[in-house]
Tab-separated table of N, CA, C and O in Angstrom:
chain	number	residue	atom	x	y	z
A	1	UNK	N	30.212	40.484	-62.188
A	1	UNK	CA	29.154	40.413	-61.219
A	1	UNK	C	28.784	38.957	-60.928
A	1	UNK	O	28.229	38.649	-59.873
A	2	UNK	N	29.056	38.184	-61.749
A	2	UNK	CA	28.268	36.474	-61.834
A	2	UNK	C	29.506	36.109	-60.960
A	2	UNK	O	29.340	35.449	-59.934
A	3	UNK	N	30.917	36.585	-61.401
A	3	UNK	CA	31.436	35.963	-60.297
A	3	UNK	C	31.926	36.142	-59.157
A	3	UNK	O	32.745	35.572	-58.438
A	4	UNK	N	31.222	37.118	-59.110
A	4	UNK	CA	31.433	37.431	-57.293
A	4	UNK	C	30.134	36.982	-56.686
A	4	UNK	O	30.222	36.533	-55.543
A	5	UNK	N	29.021	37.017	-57.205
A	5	UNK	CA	27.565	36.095	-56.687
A	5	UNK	C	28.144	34.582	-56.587
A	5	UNK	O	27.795	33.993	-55.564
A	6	UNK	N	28.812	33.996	-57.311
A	6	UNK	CA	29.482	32.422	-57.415
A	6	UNK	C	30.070	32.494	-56.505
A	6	UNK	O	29.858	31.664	-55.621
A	7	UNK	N	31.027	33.477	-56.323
A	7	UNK	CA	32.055	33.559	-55.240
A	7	UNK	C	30.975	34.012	-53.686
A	7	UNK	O	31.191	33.120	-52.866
A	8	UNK	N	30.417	34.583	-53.361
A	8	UNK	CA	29.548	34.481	-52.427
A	8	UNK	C	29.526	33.533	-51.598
A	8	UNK	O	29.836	33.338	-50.423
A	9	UNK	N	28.813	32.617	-53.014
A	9	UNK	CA	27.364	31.603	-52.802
A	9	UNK	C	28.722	30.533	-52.124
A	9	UNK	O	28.650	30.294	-50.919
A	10	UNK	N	29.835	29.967	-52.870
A	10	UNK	CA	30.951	29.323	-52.556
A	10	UNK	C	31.671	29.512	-50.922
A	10	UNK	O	31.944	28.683	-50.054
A	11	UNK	N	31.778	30.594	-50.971
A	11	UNK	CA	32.061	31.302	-49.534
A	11	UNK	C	31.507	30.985	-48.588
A	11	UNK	O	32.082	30.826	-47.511
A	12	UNK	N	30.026	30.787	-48.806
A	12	UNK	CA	28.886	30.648	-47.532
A	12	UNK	C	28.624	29.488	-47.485
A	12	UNK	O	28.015	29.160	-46.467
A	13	UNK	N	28.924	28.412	-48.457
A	13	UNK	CA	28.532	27.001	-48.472
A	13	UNK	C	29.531	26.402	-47.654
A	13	UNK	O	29.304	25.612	-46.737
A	14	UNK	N	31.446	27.104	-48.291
A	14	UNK	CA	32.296	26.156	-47.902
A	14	UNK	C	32.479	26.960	-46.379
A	14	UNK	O	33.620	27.052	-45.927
A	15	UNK	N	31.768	27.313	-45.906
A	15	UNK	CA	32.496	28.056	-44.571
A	15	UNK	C	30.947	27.625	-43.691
A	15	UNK	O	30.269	28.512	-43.173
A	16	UNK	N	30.691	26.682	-43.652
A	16	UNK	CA	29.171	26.586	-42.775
A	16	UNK	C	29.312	25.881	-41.550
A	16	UNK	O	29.902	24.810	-41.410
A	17	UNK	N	28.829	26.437	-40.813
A	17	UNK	CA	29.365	26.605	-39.616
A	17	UNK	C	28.748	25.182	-38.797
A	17	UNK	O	27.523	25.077	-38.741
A	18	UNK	N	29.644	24.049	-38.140
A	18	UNK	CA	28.772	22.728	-37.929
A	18	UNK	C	28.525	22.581	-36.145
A	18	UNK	O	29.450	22.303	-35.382
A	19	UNK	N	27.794	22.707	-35.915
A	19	UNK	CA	27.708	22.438	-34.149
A	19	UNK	C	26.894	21.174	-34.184
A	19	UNK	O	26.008	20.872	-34.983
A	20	UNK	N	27.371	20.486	-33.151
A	20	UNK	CA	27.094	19.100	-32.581
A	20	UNK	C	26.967	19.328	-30.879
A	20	UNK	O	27.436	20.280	-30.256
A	21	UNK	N	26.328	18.373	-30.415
A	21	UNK	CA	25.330	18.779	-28.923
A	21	UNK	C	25.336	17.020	-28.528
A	21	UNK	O	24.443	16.180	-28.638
A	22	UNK	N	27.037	16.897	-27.932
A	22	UNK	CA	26.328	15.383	-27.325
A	22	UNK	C	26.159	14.736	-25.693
A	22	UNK	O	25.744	15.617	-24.940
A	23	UNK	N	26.312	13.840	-25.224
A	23	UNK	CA	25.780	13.794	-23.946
A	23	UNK	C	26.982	14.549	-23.320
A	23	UNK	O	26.909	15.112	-22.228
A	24	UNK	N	28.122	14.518	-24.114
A	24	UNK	CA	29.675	14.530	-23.263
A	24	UNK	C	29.828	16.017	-23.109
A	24	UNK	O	29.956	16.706	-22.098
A	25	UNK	N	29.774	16.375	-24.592
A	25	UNK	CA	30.349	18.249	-24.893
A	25	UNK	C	29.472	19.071	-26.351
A	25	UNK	O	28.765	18.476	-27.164
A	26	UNK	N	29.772	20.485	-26.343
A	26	UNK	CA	29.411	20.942	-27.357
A	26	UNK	C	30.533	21.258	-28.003
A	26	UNK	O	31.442	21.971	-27.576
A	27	UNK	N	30.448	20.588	-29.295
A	27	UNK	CA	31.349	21.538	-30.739
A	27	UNK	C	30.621	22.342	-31.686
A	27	UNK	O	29.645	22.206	-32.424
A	28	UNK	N	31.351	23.113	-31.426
A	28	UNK	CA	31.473	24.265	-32.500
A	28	UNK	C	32.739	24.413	-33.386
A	28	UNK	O	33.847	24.754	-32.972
A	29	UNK	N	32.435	24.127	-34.580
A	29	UNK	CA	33.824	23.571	-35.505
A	29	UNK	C	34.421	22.799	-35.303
A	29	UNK	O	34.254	21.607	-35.561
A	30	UNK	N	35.987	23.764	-34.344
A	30	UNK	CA	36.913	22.739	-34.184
A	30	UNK	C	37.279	23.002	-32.755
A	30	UNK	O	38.307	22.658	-32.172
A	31	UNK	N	35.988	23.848	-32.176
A	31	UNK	CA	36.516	23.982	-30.993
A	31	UNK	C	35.158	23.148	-30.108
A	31	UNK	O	34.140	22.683	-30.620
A	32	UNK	N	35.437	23.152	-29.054
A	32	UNK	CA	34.965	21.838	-28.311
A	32	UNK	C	35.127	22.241	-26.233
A	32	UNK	O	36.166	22.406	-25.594
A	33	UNK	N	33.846	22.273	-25.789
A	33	UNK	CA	33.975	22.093	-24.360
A	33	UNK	C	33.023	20.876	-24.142
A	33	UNK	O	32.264	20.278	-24.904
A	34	UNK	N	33.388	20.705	-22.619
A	34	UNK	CA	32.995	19.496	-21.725
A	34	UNK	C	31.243	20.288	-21.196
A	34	UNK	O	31.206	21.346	-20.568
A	35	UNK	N	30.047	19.565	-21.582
A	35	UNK	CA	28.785	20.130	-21.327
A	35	UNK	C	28.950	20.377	-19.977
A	35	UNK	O	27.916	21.002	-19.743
A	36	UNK	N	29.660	20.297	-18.737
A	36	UNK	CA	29.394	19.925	-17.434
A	36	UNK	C	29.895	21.587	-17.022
A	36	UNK	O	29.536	22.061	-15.944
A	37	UNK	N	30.690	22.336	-17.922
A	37	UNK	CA	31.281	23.694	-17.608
A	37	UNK	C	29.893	24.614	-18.226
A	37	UNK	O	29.822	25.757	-17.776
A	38	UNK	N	29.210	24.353	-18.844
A	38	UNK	CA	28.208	24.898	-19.432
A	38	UNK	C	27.498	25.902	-18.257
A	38	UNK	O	27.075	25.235	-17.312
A	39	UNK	N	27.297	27.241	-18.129
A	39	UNK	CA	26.532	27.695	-17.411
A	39	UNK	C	24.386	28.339	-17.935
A	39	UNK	O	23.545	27.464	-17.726
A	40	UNK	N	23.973	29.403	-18.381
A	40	UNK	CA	23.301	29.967	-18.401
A	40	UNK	C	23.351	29.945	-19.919
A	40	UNK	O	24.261	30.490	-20.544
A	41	UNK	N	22.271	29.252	-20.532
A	41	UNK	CA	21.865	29.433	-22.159
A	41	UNK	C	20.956	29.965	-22.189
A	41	UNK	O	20.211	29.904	-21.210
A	42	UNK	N	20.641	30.642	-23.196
A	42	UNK	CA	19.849	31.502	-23.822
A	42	UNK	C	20.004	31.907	-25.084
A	42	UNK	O	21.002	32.458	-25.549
A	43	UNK	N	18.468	31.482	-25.941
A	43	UNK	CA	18.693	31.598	-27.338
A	43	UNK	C	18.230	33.581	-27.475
A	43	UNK	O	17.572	34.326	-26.747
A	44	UNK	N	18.939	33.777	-28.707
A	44	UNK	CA	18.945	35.238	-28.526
A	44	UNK	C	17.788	35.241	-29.947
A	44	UNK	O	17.477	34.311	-30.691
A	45	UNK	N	17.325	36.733	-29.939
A	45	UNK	CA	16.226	36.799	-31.068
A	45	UNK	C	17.437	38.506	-32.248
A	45	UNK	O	18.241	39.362	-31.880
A	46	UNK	N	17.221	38.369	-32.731
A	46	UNK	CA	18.100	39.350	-33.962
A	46	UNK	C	18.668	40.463	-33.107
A	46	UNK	O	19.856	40.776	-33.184
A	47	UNK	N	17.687	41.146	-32.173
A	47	UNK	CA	18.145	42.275	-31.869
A	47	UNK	C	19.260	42.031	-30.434
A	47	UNK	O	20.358	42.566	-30.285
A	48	UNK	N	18.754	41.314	-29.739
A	48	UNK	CA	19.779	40.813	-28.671
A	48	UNK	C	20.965	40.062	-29.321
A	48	UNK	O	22.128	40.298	-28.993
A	49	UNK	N	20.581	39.041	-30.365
A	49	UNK	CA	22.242	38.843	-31.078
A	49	UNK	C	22.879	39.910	-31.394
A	49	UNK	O	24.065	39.945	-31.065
A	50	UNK	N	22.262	41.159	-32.160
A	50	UNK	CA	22.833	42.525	-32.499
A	50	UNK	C	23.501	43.398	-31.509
A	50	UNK	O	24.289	44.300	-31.794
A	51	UNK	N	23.169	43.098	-30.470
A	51	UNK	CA	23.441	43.835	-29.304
A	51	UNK	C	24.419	43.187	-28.550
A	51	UNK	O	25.126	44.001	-27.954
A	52	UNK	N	24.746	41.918	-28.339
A	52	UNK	CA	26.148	40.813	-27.916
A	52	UNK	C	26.821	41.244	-28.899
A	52	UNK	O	27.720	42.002	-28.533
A	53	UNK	N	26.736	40.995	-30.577
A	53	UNK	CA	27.672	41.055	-31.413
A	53	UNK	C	28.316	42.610	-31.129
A	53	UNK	O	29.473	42.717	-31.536
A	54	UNK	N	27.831	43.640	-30.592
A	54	UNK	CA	28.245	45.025	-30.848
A	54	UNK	C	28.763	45.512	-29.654
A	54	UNK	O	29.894	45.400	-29.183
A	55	UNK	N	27.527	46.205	-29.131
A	55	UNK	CA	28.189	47.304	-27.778
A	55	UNK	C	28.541	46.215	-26.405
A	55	UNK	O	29.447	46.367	-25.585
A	56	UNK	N	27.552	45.130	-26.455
A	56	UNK	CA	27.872	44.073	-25.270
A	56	UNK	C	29.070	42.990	-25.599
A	56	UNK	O	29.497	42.280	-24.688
A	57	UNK	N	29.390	42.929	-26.410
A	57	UNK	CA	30.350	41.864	-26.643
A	57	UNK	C	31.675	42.346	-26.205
A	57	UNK	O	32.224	43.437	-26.357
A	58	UNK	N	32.133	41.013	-25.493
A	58	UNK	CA	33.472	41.322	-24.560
A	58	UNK	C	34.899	40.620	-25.400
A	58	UNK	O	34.912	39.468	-25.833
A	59	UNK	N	35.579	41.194	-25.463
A	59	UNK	CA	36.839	40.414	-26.498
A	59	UNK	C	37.215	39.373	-25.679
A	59	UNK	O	38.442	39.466	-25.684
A	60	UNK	N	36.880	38.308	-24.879
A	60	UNK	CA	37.483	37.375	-24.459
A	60	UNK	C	36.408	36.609	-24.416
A	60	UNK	O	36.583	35.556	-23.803
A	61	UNK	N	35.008	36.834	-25.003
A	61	UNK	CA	33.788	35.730	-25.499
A	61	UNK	C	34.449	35.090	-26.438
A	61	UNK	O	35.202	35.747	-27.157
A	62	UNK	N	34.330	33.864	-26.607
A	62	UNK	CA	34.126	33.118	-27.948
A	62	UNK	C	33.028	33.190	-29.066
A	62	UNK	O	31.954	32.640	-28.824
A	63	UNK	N	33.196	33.790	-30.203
A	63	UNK	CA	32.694	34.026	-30.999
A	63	UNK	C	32.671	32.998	-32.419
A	63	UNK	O	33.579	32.733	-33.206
A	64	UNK	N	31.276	32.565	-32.382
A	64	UNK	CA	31.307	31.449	-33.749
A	64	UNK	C	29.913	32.277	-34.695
A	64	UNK	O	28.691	32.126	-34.687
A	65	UNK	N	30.826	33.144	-35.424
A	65	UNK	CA	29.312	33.971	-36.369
A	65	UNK	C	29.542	34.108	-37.550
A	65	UNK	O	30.625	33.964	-38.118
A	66	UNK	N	28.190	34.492	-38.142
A	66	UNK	CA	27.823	34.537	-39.785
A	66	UNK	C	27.148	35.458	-39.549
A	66	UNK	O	26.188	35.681	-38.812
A	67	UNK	N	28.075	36.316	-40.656
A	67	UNK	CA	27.447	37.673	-40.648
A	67	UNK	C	25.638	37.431	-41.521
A	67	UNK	O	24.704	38.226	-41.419
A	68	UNK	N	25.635	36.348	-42.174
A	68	UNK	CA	23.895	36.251	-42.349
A	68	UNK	C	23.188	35.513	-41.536
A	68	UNK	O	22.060	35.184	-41.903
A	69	UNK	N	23.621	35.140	-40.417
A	69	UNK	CA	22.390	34.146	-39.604
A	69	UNK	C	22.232	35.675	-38.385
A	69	UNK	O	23.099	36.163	-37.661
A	70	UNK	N	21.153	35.975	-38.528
A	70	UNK	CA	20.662	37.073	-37.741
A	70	UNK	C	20.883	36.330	-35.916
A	70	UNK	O	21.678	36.855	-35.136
A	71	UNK	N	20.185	35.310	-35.590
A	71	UNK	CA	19.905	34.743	-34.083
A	71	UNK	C	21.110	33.850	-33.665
A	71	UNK	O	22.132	33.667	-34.328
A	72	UNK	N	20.815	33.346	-32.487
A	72	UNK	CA	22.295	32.545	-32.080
A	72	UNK	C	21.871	32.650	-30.721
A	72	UNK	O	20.860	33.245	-30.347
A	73	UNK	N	23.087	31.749	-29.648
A	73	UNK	CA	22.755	31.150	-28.904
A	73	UNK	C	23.895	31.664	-27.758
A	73	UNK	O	25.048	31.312	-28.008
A	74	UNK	N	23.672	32.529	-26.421
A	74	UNK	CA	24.312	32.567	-26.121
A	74	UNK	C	24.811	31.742	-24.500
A	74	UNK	O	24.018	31.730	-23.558
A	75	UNK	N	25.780	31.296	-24.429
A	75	UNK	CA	26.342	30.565	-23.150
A	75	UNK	C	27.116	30.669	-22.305
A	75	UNK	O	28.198	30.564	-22.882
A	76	UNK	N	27.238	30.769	-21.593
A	76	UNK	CA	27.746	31.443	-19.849
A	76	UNK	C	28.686	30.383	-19.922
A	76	UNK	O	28.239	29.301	-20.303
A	77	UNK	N	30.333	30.483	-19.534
A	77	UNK	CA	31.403	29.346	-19.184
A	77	UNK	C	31.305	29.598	-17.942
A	77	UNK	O	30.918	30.685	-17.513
A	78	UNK	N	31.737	28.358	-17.030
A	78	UNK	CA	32.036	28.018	-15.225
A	78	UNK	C	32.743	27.745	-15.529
A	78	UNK	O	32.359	26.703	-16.061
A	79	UNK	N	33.951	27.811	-15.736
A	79	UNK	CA	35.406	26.974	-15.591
A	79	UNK	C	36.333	27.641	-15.784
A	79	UNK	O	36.882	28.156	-16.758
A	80	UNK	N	36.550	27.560	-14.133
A	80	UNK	CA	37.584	28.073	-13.447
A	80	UNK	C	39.003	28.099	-13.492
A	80	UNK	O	39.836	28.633	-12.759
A	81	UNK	N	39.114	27.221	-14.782
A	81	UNK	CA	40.725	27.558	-15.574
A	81	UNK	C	40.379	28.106	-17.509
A	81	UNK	O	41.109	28.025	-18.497
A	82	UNK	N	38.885	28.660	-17.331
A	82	UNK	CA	39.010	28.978	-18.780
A	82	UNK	C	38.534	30.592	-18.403
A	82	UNK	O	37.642	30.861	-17.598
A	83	UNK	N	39.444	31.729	-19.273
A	83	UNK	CA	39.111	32.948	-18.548
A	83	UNK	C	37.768	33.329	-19.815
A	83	UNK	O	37.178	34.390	-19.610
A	84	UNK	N	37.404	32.661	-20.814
A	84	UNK	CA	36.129	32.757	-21.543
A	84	UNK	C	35.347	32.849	-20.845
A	84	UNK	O	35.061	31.948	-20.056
A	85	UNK	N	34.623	34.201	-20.921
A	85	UNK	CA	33.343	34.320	-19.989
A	85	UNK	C	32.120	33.581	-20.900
A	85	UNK	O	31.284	33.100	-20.135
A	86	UNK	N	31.887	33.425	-21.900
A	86	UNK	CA	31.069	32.964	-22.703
A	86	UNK	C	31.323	32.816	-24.212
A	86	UNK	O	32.239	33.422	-24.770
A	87	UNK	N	30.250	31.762	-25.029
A	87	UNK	CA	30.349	31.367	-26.071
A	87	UNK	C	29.019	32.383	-26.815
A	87	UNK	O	28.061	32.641	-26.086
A	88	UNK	N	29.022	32.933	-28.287
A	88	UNK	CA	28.039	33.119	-28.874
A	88	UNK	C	28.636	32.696	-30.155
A	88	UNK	O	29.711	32.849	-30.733
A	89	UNK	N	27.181	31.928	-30.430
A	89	UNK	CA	27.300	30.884	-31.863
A	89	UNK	C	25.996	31.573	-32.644
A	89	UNK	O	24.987	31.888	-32.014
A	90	UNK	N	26.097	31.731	-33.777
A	90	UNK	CA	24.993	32.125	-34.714
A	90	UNK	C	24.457	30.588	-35.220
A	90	UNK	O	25.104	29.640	-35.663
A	91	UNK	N	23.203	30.725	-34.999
A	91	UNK	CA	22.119	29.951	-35.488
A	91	UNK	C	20.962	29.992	-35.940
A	91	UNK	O	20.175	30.600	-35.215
A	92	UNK	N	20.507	29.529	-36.968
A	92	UNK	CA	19.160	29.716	-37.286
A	92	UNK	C	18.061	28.995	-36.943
A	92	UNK	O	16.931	29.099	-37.418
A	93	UNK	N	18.555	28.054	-35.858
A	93	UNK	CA	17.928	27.479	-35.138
A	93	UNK	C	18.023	27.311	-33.743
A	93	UNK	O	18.129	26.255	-33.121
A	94	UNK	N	17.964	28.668	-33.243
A	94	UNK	CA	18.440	29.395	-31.655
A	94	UNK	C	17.815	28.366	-30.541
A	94	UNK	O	18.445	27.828	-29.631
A	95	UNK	N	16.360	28.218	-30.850
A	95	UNK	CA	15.421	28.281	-29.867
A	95	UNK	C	15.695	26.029	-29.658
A	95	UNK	O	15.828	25.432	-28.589
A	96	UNK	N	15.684	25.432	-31.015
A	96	UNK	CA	15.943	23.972	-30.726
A	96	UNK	C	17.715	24.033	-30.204
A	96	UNK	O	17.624	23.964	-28.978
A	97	UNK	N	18.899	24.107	-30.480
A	97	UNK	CA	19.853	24.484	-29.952
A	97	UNK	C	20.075	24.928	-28.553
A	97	UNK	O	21.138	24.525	-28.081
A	98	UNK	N	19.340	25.654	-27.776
A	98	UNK	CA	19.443	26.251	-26.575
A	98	UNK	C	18.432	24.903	-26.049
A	98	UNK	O	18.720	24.560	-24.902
A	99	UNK	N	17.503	24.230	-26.575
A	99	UNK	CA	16.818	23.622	-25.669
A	99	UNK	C	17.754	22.152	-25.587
A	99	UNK	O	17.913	21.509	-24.550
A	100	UNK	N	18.259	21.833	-26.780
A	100	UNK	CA	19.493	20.606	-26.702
A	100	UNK	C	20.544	20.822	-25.556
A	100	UNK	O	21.318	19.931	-25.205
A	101	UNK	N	20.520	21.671	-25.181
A	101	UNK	CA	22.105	22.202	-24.533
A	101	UNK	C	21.346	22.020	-23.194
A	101	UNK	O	21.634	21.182	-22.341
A	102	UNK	N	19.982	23.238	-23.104
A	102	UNK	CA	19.730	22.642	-21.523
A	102	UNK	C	19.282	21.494	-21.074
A	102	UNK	O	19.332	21.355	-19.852
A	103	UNK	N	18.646	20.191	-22.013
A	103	UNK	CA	18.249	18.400	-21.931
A	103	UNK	C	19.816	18.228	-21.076
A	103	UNK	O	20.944	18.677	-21.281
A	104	UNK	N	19.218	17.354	-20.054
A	104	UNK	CA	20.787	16.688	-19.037
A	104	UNK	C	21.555	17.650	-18.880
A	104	UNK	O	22.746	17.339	-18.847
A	105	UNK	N	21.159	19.400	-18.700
A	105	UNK	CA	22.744	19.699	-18.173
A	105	UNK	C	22.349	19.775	-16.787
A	105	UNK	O	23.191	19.993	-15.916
């Protein structure tokens, strides 16, 4: 039991998920767009993340989630050579995140 709680705790530390928000683009991990394709953000509250993650979620969204961060952030793509209709990123900090993304877009 101790070491599967170790193993958990290890799991969730080494797998943490890093987003960066700069004037140019947003990353998420290792993936990366140009802010200027960015359409319609909106930070989601548990039950609307629950509801993208499930019956609304389209298999050609980009998906960056943790099955323990309840909220997250979801984003509309414009770009007209990417057939990603949108990004949803889990965050526990939905509401500062969505407001970084809409500053200068």
């Amino acid at each position: 039991m101790l070491v599967q709680l170790l193993g958990l705790i290890f799991a969730s530390q080494s797998t943490a998920l890093t987003i960066e928000v700069t004037e140019q683009e947003l990353r998420v991990g290792s993936a990366h767009i140009d802010r200027k394709f960015l359409g319609n953000i909106q930070a989601l509250s548990s039950e609307e993340m629950r509801q993208w993650r499930g019956p609304l979620s389209d298999p050609a969204g980009f998906m960056a989630l943790r099955f323990w961060i309840s909220t997250g952030v979801k984003i509309e793509i414009n770009d007209p050579s990417d057939s990603t209709p949108y990004w949803l990123i889990s965050s526990k900090k939905a509401q500062p995140l969505s407001a970084a993304l809409l500053s200068n877009n």
